[in-house]
Coordinates of C-alpha atoms in Angstrom, one line a residue:
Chain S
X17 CA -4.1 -7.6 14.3
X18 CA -0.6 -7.2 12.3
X19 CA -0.3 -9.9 10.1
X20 CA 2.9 -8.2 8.6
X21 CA 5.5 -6.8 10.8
X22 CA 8.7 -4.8 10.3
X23 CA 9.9 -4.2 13.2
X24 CA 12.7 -1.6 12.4
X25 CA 11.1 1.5 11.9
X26 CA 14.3 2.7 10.5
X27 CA 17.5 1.8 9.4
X28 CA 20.7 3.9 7.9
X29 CA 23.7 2.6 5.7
X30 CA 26.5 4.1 3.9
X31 CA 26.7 4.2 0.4
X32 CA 27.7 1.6 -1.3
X33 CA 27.4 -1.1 1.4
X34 CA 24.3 -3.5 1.6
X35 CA 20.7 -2.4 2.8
X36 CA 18.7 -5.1 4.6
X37 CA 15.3 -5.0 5.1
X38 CA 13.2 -7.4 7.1
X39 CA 9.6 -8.2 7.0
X40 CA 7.9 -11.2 9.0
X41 CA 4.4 -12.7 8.7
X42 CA 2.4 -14.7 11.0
X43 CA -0.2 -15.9 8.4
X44 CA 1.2 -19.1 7.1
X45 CA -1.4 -19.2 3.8
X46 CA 0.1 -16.0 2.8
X47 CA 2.1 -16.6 -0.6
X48 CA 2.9 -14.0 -2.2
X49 CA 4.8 -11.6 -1.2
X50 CA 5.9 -7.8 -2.5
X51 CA 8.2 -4.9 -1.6
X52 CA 6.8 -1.5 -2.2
X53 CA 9.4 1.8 -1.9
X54 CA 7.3 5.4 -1.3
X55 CA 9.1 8.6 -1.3
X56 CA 7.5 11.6 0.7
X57 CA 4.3 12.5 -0.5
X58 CA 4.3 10.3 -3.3
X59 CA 2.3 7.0 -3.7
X60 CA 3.9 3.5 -3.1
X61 CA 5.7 2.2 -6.0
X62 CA 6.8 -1.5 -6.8
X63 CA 10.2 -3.1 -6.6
X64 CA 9.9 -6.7 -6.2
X65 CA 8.1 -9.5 -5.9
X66 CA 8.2 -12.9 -4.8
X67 CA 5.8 -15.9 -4.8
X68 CA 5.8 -18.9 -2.3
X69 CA 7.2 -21.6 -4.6
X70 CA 10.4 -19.6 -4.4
X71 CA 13.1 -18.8 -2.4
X72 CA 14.9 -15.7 -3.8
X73 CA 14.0 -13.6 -6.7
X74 CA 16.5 -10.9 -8.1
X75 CA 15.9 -7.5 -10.2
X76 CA 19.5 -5.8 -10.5
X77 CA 20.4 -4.3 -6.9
X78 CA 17.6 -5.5 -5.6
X79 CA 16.8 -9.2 -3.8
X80 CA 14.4 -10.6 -1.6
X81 CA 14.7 -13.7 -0.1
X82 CA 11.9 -16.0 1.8
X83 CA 12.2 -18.2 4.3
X84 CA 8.6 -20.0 4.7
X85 CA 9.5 -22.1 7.8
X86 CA 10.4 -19.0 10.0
X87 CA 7.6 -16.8 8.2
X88 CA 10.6 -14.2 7.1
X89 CA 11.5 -12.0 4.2
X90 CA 14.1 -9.9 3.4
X91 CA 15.1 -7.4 1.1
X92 CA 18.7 -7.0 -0.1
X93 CA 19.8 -3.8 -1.7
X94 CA 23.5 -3.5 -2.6
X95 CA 25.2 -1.4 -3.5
X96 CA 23.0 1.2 -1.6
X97 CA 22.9 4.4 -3.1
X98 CA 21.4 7.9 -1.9
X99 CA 18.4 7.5 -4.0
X100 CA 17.2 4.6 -2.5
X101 CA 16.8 6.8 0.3
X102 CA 13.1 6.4 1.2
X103 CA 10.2 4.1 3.3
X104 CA 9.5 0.6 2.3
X105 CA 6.8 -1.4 3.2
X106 CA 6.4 -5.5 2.8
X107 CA 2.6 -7.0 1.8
X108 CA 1.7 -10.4 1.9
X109 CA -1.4 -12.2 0.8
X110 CA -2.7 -15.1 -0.6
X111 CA -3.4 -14.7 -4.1
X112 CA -6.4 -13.2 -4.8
X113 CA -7.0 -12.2 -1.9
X114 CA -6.4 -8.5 -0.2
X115 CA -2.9 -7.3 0.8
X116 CA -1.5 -7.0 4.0
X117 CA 1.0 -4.3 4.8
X118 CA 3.6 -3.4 6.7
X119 CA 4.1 -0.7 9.1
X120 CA 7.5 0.2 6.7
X121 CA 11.1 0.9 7.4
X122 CA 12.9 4.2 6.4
X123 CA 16.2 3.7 4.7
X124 CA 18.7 6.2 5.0
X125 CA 21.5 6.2 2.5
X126 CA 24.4 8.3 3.7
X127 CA 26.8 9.7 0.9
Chain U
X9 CA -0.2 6.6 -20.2
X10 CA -1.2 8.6 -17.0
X11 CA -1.0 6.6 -14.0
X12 CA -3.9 6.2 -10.8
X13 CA -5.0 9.9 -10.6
X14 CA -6.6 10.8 -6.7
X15 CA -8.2 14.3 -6.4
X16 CA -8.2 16.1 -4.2
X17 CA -4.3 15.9 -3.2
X18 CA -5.2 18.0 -0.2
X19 CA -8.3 18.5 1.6
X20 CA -8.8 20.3 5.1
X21 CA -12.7 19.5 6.9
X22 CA -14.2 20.2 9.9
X23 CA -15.7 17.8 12.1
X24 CA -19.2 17.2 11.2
X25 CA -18.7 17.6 7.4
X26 CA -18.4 15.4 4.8
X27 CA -14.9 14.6 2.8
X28 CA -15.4 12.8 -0.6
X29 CA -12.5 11.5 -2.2
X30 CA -11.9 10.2 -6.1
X31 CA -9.5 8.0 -7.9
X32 CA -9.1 7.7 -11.8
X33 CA -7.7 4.0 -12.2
X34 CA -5.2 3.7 -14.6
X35 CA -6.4 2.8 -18.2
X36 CA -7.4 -0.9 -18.8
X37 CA -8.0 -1.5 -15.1
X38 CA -11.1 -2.7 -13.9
X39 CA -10.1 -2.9 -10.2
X40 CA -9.8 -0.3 -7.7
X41 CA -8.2 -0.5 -3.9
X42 CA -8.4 1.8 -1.4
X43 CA -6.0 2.2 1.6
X44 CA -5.4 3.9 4.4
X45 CA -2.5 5.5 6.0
X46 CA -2.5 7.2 9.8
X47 CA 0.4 8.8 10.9
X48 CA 3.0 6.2 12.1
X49 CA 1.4 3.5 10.7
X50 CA 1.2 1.2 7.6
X51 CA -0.8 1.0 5.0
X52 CA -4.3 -0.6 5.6
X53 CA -6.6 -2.1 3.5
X54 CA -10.1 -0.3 3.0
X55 CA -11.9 -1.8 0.4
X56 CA -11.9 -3.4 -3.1
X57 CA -13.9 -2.8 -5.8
X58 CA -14.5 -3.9 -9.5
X59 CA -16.9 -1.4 -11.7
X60 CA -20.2 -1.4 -10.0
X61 CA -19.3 -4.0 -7.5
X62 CA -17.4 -4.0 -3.8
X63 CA -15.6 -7.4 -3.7
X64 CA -14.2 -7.2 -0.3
X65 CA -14.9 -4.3 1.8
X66 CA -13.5 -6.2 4.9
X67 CA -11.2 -2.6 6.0
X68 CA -14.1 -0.6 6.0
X69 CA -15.3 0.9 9.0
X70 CA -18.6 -0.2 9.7
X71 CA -20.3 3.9 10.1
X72 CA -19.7 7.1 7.8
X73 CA -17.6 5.5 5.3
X74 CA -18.7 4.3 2.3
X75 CA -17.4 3.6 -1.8
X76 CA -18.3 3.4 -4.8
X77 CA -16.7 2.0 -8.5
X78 CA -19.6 2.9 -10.7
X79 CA -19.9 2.2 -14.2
X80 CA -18.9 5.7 -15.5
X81 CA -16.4 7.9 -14.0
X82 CA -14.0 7.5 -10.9
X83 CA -13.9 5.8 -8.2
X84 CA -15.2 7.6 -5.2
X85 CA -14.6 7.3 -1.0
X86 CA -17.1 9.1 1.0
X87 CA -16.7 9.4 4.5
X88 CA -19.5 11.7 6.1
X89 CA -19.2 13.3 9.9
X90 CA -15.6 13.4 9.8
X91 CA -13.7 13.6 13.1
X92 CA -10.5 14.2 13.8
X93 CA -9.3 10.2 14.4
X94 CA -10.0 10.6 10.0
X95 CA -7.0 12.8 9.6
X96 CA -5.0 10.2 6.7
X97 CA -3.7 9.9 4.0
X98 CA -6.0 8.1 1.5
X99 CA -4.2 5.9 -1.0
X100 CA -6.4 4.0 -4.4
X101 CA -4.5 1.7 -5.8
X102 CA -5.4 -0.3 -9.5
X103 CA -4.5 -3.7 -11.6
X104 CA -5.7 -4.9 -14.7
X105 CA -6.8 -8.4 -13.7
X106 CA -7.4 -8.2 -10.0
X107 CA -5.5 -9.4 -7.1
X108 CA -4.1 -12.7 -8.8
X109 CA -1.6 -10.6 -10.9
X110 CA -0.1 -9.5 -7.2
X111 CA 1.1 -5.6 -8.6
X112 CA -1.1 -2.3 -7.4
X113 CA -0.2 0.6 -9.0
X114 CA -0.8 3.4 -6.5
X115 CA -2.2 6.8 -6.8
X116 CA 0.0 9.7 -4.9
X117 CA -2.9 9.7 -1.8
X118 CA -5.2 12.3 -0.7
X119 CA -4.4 14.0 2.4
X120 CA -7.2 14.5 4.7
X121 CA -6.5 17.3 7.8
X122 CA -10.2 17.5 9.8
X123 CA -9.8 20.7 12.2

């Protein structure tokens, strides 16, 4: 039972243009919400977060947008560079509660 | 300020034996995660524990897997009678205040390869 889906296993943009990453839900309690980037053979590491009462929350390149009706996020990353390279993953919960992940997307960032 | 330390980064088993795996939270937390990643897949949720309690162990298979968050020292998974379908990596995540404040901090996983 995936109650967070990305359903683009991987996705590839130049450099410099806009990355956009997208993560839905099917729990409707679920509210709050987090992006996590891993690089190979490393642990997941935070980006960004987001919490129910909101609709977009920014940190520098980095943007994620929720749309509660359609049970969407998304993560905006512009300008993409080559170090953002790497697999991210969505989670959802409801506060306090355990976190649900995604199955992750691989960004490529082409130079 | 070290981070969520995992030992052993690698560890190879054969089927039958027992893999034990350990996470150092990072200092000042209290609560431990553990999560599972098969090849191709996402991250999924194991278990949750506070020192000398499981709060939610909801992930956990029901058979041969089994942790613990005791008072002293790490936290530790234990899965006996591996089989193959155990091949993972193993990821323990911490927080300071439980799941309210909504940030894990990760460890860098354990890799278990059963032959």
């Amino acid at each position: 039972d995936q109650q967070v889906k990305q359903n683009s296993p991987s996705l590839s943009v130049q450099e410099g243009r806009i990355s956009i990453l997208n993560c839905d839900y099917t729990n409707s309690m679920f509210d709050y919400f987090l992006w996590y980037k891993k690089y190979p053979a490393e642990g997941p590491t935070f980006l960004i977060s987001i919490s129910s009462i909101k609709d977009k929350n920014e940190d520098g390149r980095f943007t994620v947008f929720l749309n509660k009706s359609a049970k969407h996020l998304s993560l905006h990353i512009v300008p993409s560079q080559p170090g953002d390279s790497a697999v991210y993953f969505c989670a959802a919960s409801v506060v306090g509660n355990q976190f649900y992940f995604g199955t992750g997307t691989s960004l490529t960032v082409i130079p | 300020n070290a981070g969520v330390m995992q030992n052993p980064r690698h560890l190879v088993r054969r089927r039958g034996q027992e893999a034990r795996l350990r996470c150092s939270p990072m200092k000042g937390h209290s609560h431990v995660y553990w999560y599972r990643q098969l090849p191709e897949e996402g991250l999924k949720f194991m278990v949750y524990l506070q020192k000398e309690n499981i709060i939610d162990e909801s992930g956990m298979p029901k058979e041969r897997f089994s942790a613990e968050f005791p008072k002293e020292g790490p936290s530790i998974l234990r899965i006996q009678q591996v089989v193959r379908g155990d091949s993972a990596a193993y990821f323990c995540a911490s927080s300071p205040l439980g799941l309210n404040t909504g940030e894990l901090f990760f460890g860098e996983g354990s890799r278990l390869t059963v032959l």
